[in-house]
CSV table of C-alpha atoms in Angstrom, one decimal:
chain,number,residue,atom,x,y,z
A,1,MET,CA,0.2,-11.0,-19.6
A,2,SER,CA,-2.4,-8.4,-20.4
A,3,ALA,CA,-1.3,-5.6,-18.1
A,4,TYR,CA,-3.0,-2.2,-18.7
A,5,VAL,CA,-1.7,0.2,-16.1
A,6,PHE,CA,1.9,-1.0,-15.6
A,7,ASN,CA,4.7,-1.4,-18.1
A,8,ALA,CA,6.6,-3.6,-15.7
A,9,GLN,CA,8.0,-6.9,-17.0
A,10,PRO,CA,7.1,-10.3,-15.5
A,11,GLY,CA,9.2,-10.7,-12.4
A,12,ASP,CA,9.7,-7.0,-11.9
A,13,ILE,CA,7.1,-6.7,-9.2
A,14,SER,CA,7.6,-8.3,-5.8
A,15,ASN,CA,4.9,-10.4,-4.0
A,16,THR,CA,4.9,-7.6,-1.4
A,17,VAL,CA,3.9,-4.1,-2.5
A,18,ILE,CA,3.8,-0.9,-0.5
A,19,MET,CA,1.3,1.6,-2.0
A,20,PRO,CA,1.1,5.3,-1.3
A,21,GLY,CA,-1.3,7.3,-3.4
A,22,ASP,CA,1.3,9.8,-4.5
A,23,PRO,CA,3.8,8.4,-7.1
A,24,LEU,CA,6.4,10.9,-5.8
A,25,ARG,CA,6.0,9.4,-2.3
A,26,ALA,CA,6.7,6.0,-3.9
A,27,LYS,CA,9.9,7.5,-5.4
A,28,TYR,CA,10.8,9.0,-2.0
A,29,ILE,CA,10.3,5.6,-0.2
A,30,ALA,CA,12.4,3.8,-2.9
A,31,GLU,CA,15.2,6.3,-2.7
A,32,ASN,CA,15.3,6.5,1.1
A,33,TYR,CA,14.4,3.0,2.3
A,34,LEU,CA,15.2,0.5,-0.4
A,35,ASP,CA,18.6,-0.8,-1.4
A,36,ASP,CA,19.3,-1.2,-5.1
A,37,ALA,CA,16.0,0.3,-6.1
A,38,ARG,CA,15.2,0.5,-9.8
A,39,GLN,CA,12.3,2.0,-11.5
A,40,ILE,CA,10.0,-0.7,-13.0
A,41,THR,CA,7.0,1.3,-14.3
A,42,ASP,CA,6.1,4.8,-15.2
A,43,VAL,CA,2.8,4.7,-17.1
A,44,ARG,CA,0.9,7.9,-16.7
A,45,ASN,CA,3.7,9.0,-14.3
A,46,MET,CA,2.5,6.5,-11.7
A,47,LEU,CA,6.0,5.5,-10.7
A,48,GLY,CA,6.9,2.1,-9.3
A,49,PHE,CA,10.2,0.8,-8.0
A,50,THR,CA,11.6,-2.5,-6.8
A,51,GLY,CA,14.5,-3.0,-4.4
A,52,THR,CA,15.4,-4.7,-1.2
A,53,TYR,CA,14.8,-3.9,2.4
A,54,GLU,CA,16.6,-6.1,5.0
A,55,ASN,CA,17.4,-8.6,2.1
A,56,LYS,CA,13.7,-8.9,1.2
A,57,THR,CA,12.5,-7.8,-2.3
A,58,ILE,CA,9.9,-5.0,-2.0
A,59,THR,CA,8.0,-3.1,-4.6
A,60,VAL,CA,6.6,0.4,-4.0
A,61,ILE,CA,4.1,1.9,-6.5
A,62,GLY,CA,1.7,4.8,-6.3
A,63,HIS,CA,-2.0,4.2,-6.8
A,64,GLY,CA,-3.4,7.7,-7.3
A,65,MET,CA,-6.4,9.2,-5.6
A,66,GLY,CA,-9.5,7.5,-4.4
A,67,ILE,CA,-11.0,4.0,-4.2
A,68,PRO,CA,-11.6,3.7,-8.0
A,69,SER,CA,-8.0,4.4,-8.8
A,70,ALA,CA,-6.6,2.2,-6.1
A,71,THR,CA,-9.0,-0.6,-7.2
A,72,ILE,CA,-7.6,-0.5,-10.7
A,73,TYR,CA,-4.0,-0.6,-9.6
A,74,CYS,CA,-4.4,-3.2,-6.9
A,75,SER,CA,-6.5,-5.5,-9.1
A,76,GLU,CA,-3.8,-5.5,-11.8
A,77,LEU,CA,-1.1,-6.2,-9.3
A,78,ILE,CA,-3.0,-9.2,-7.9
A,79,LEU,CA,-4.4,-10.6,-11.1
A,80,GLU,CA,-1.6,-10.0,-13.6
A,81,TYR,CA,1.5,-9.9,-11.4
A,82,GLY,CA,0.6,-12.4,-8.6
A,83,VAL,CA,1.1,-9.9,-5.8
A,84,LYS,CA,0.2,-11.5,-2.4
A,85,ARG,CA,0.5,-8.5,0.0
A,86,ILE,CA,-0.4,-4.8,-0.5
A,87,MET,CA,0.2,-2.3,2.3
A,88,ARG,CA,-1.3,1.1,1.9
A,89,VAL,CA,0.8,3.9,3.4
A,90,GLY,CA,0.1,7.6,3.4
A,91,SER,CA,-2.1,10.3,4.9
A,92,CYS,CA,-5.6,9.9,6.3
A,93,GLY,CA,-8.2,11.8,8.3
A,94,THR,CA,-9.6,11.1,11.7
A,95,VAL,CA,-12.5,11.9,13.9
A,96,SER,CA,-10.5,11.4,17.1
A,97,ASP,CA,-8.9,14.2,19.0
A,98,LYS,CA,-6.3,11.8,20.3
A,99,VAL,CA,-4.6,11.4,16.9
A,100,LYS,CA,-2.2,14.2,16.2
A,101,LEU,CA,-0.5,15.2,13.0
A,102,ARG,CA,2.3,12.8,12.0
A,103,ASP,CA,1.1,10.1,14.5
A,104,LEU,CA,1.2,6.6,13.1
A,105,VAL,CA,-2.2,5.0,12.5
A,106,ILE,CA,-2.1,1.2,12.1
A,107,ALA,CA,-5.5,0.4,10.6
A,108,MET,CA,-7.3,-2.8,11.6
A,109,GLY,CA,-10.0,-2.0,9.1
A,110,ALA,CA,-11.2,0.6,6.6
A,111,SER,CA,-14.9,1.5,6.2
A,112,THR,CA,-16.5,3.3,3.4
A,113,ASP,CA,-19.9,4.0,1.9
A,114,SER,CA,-18.4,4.0,-1.6
A,115,ASN,CA,-20.6,2.5,-4.4
A,116,VAL,CA,-17.4,0.7,-5.5
A,117,ASN,CA,-17.8,-1.7,-2.6
A,118,ARG,CA,-21.6,-2.1,-3.0
A,119,THR,CA,-21.1,-3.0,-6.7
A,120,ARG,CA,-18.4,-5.6,-5.9
A,121,PHE,CA,-20.1,-7.1,-2.8
A,122,GLY,CA,-23.7,-7.3,-4.1
A,123,GLY,CA,-25.1,-4.2,-2.4
A,124,TYR,CA,-23.4,-4.6,0.9
A,125,ASP,CA,-21.0,-2.2,2.6
A,126,PHE,CA,-17.9,-4.2,3.3
A,127,ALA,CA,-15.1,-3.1,5.7
A,128,ALA,CA,-11.8,-4.4,4.5
A,129,ILE,CA,-9.7,-5.7,7.4
A,130,ALA,CA,-6.0,-6.3,7.8
A,131,ASN,CA,-4.3,-9.6,8.0
A,132,TYR,CA,-3.8,-10.2,11.7
A,133,ASN,CA,-0.3,-11.6,11.5
A,134,LEU,CA,0.9,-8.6,9.5
A,135,LEU,CA,-1.0,-6.2,11.7
A,136,ASN,CA,0.6,-7.7,14.8
A,137,LYS,CA,4.1,-7.4,13.3
A,138,VAL,CA,3.6,-3.7,12.5
A,139,VAL,CA,2.2,-3.0,16.1
A,140,ASN,CA,5.1,-5.0,17.7
A,141,THR,CA,7.7,-3.1,15.5
A,142,ALA,CA,6.1,0.3,16.5
A,143,GLU,CA,6.3,-0.6,20.1
A,144,LYS,CA,9.8,-1.9,19.9
A,145,LEU,CA,10.9,1.4,18.2
A,146,SER,CA,8.9,3.5,20.7
A,147,VAL,CA,6.9,5.1,17.8
A,148,LYS,CA,3.7,6.8,18.9
A,149,HIS,CA,0.9,4.9,17.2
A,150,HIS,CA,-2.8,4.2,17.3
A,151,VAL,CA,-4.3,0.9,16.4
A,152,ALA,CA,-7.9,1.4,15.2
A,153,ASN,CA,-10.3,1.3,12.3
């Protein structure tokens, strides 16, 4: 293994990773939502933890600020640790007056005019979209729990 940004050992990182930008938010999630959470990485203070949630192994790791930082962290998770699912959690902005502070936004897609995407996709602007089955589960859970939410790009 030639990991560069994590000092986690093989097997430390789950196939499912929750990624906030802020490493302290990752710590908060681990301490408040995961059972038996243990710290598995701390390079550059980008904290990562693995534990269980409803008997499923989950890893939560921060990715820093911006697309370049997230790209570095996500690429290593996929290429070096075999991660299959990454769910971004955290704050975002909106152009809609309907979305209020602390509302849950369930993103179907994310658009950008970043040169990172143009470089990767041969000059095209690519809007990353969510896996439908995962998106549907999140929406159904929000509805079941009566959580105010918005499903949008």
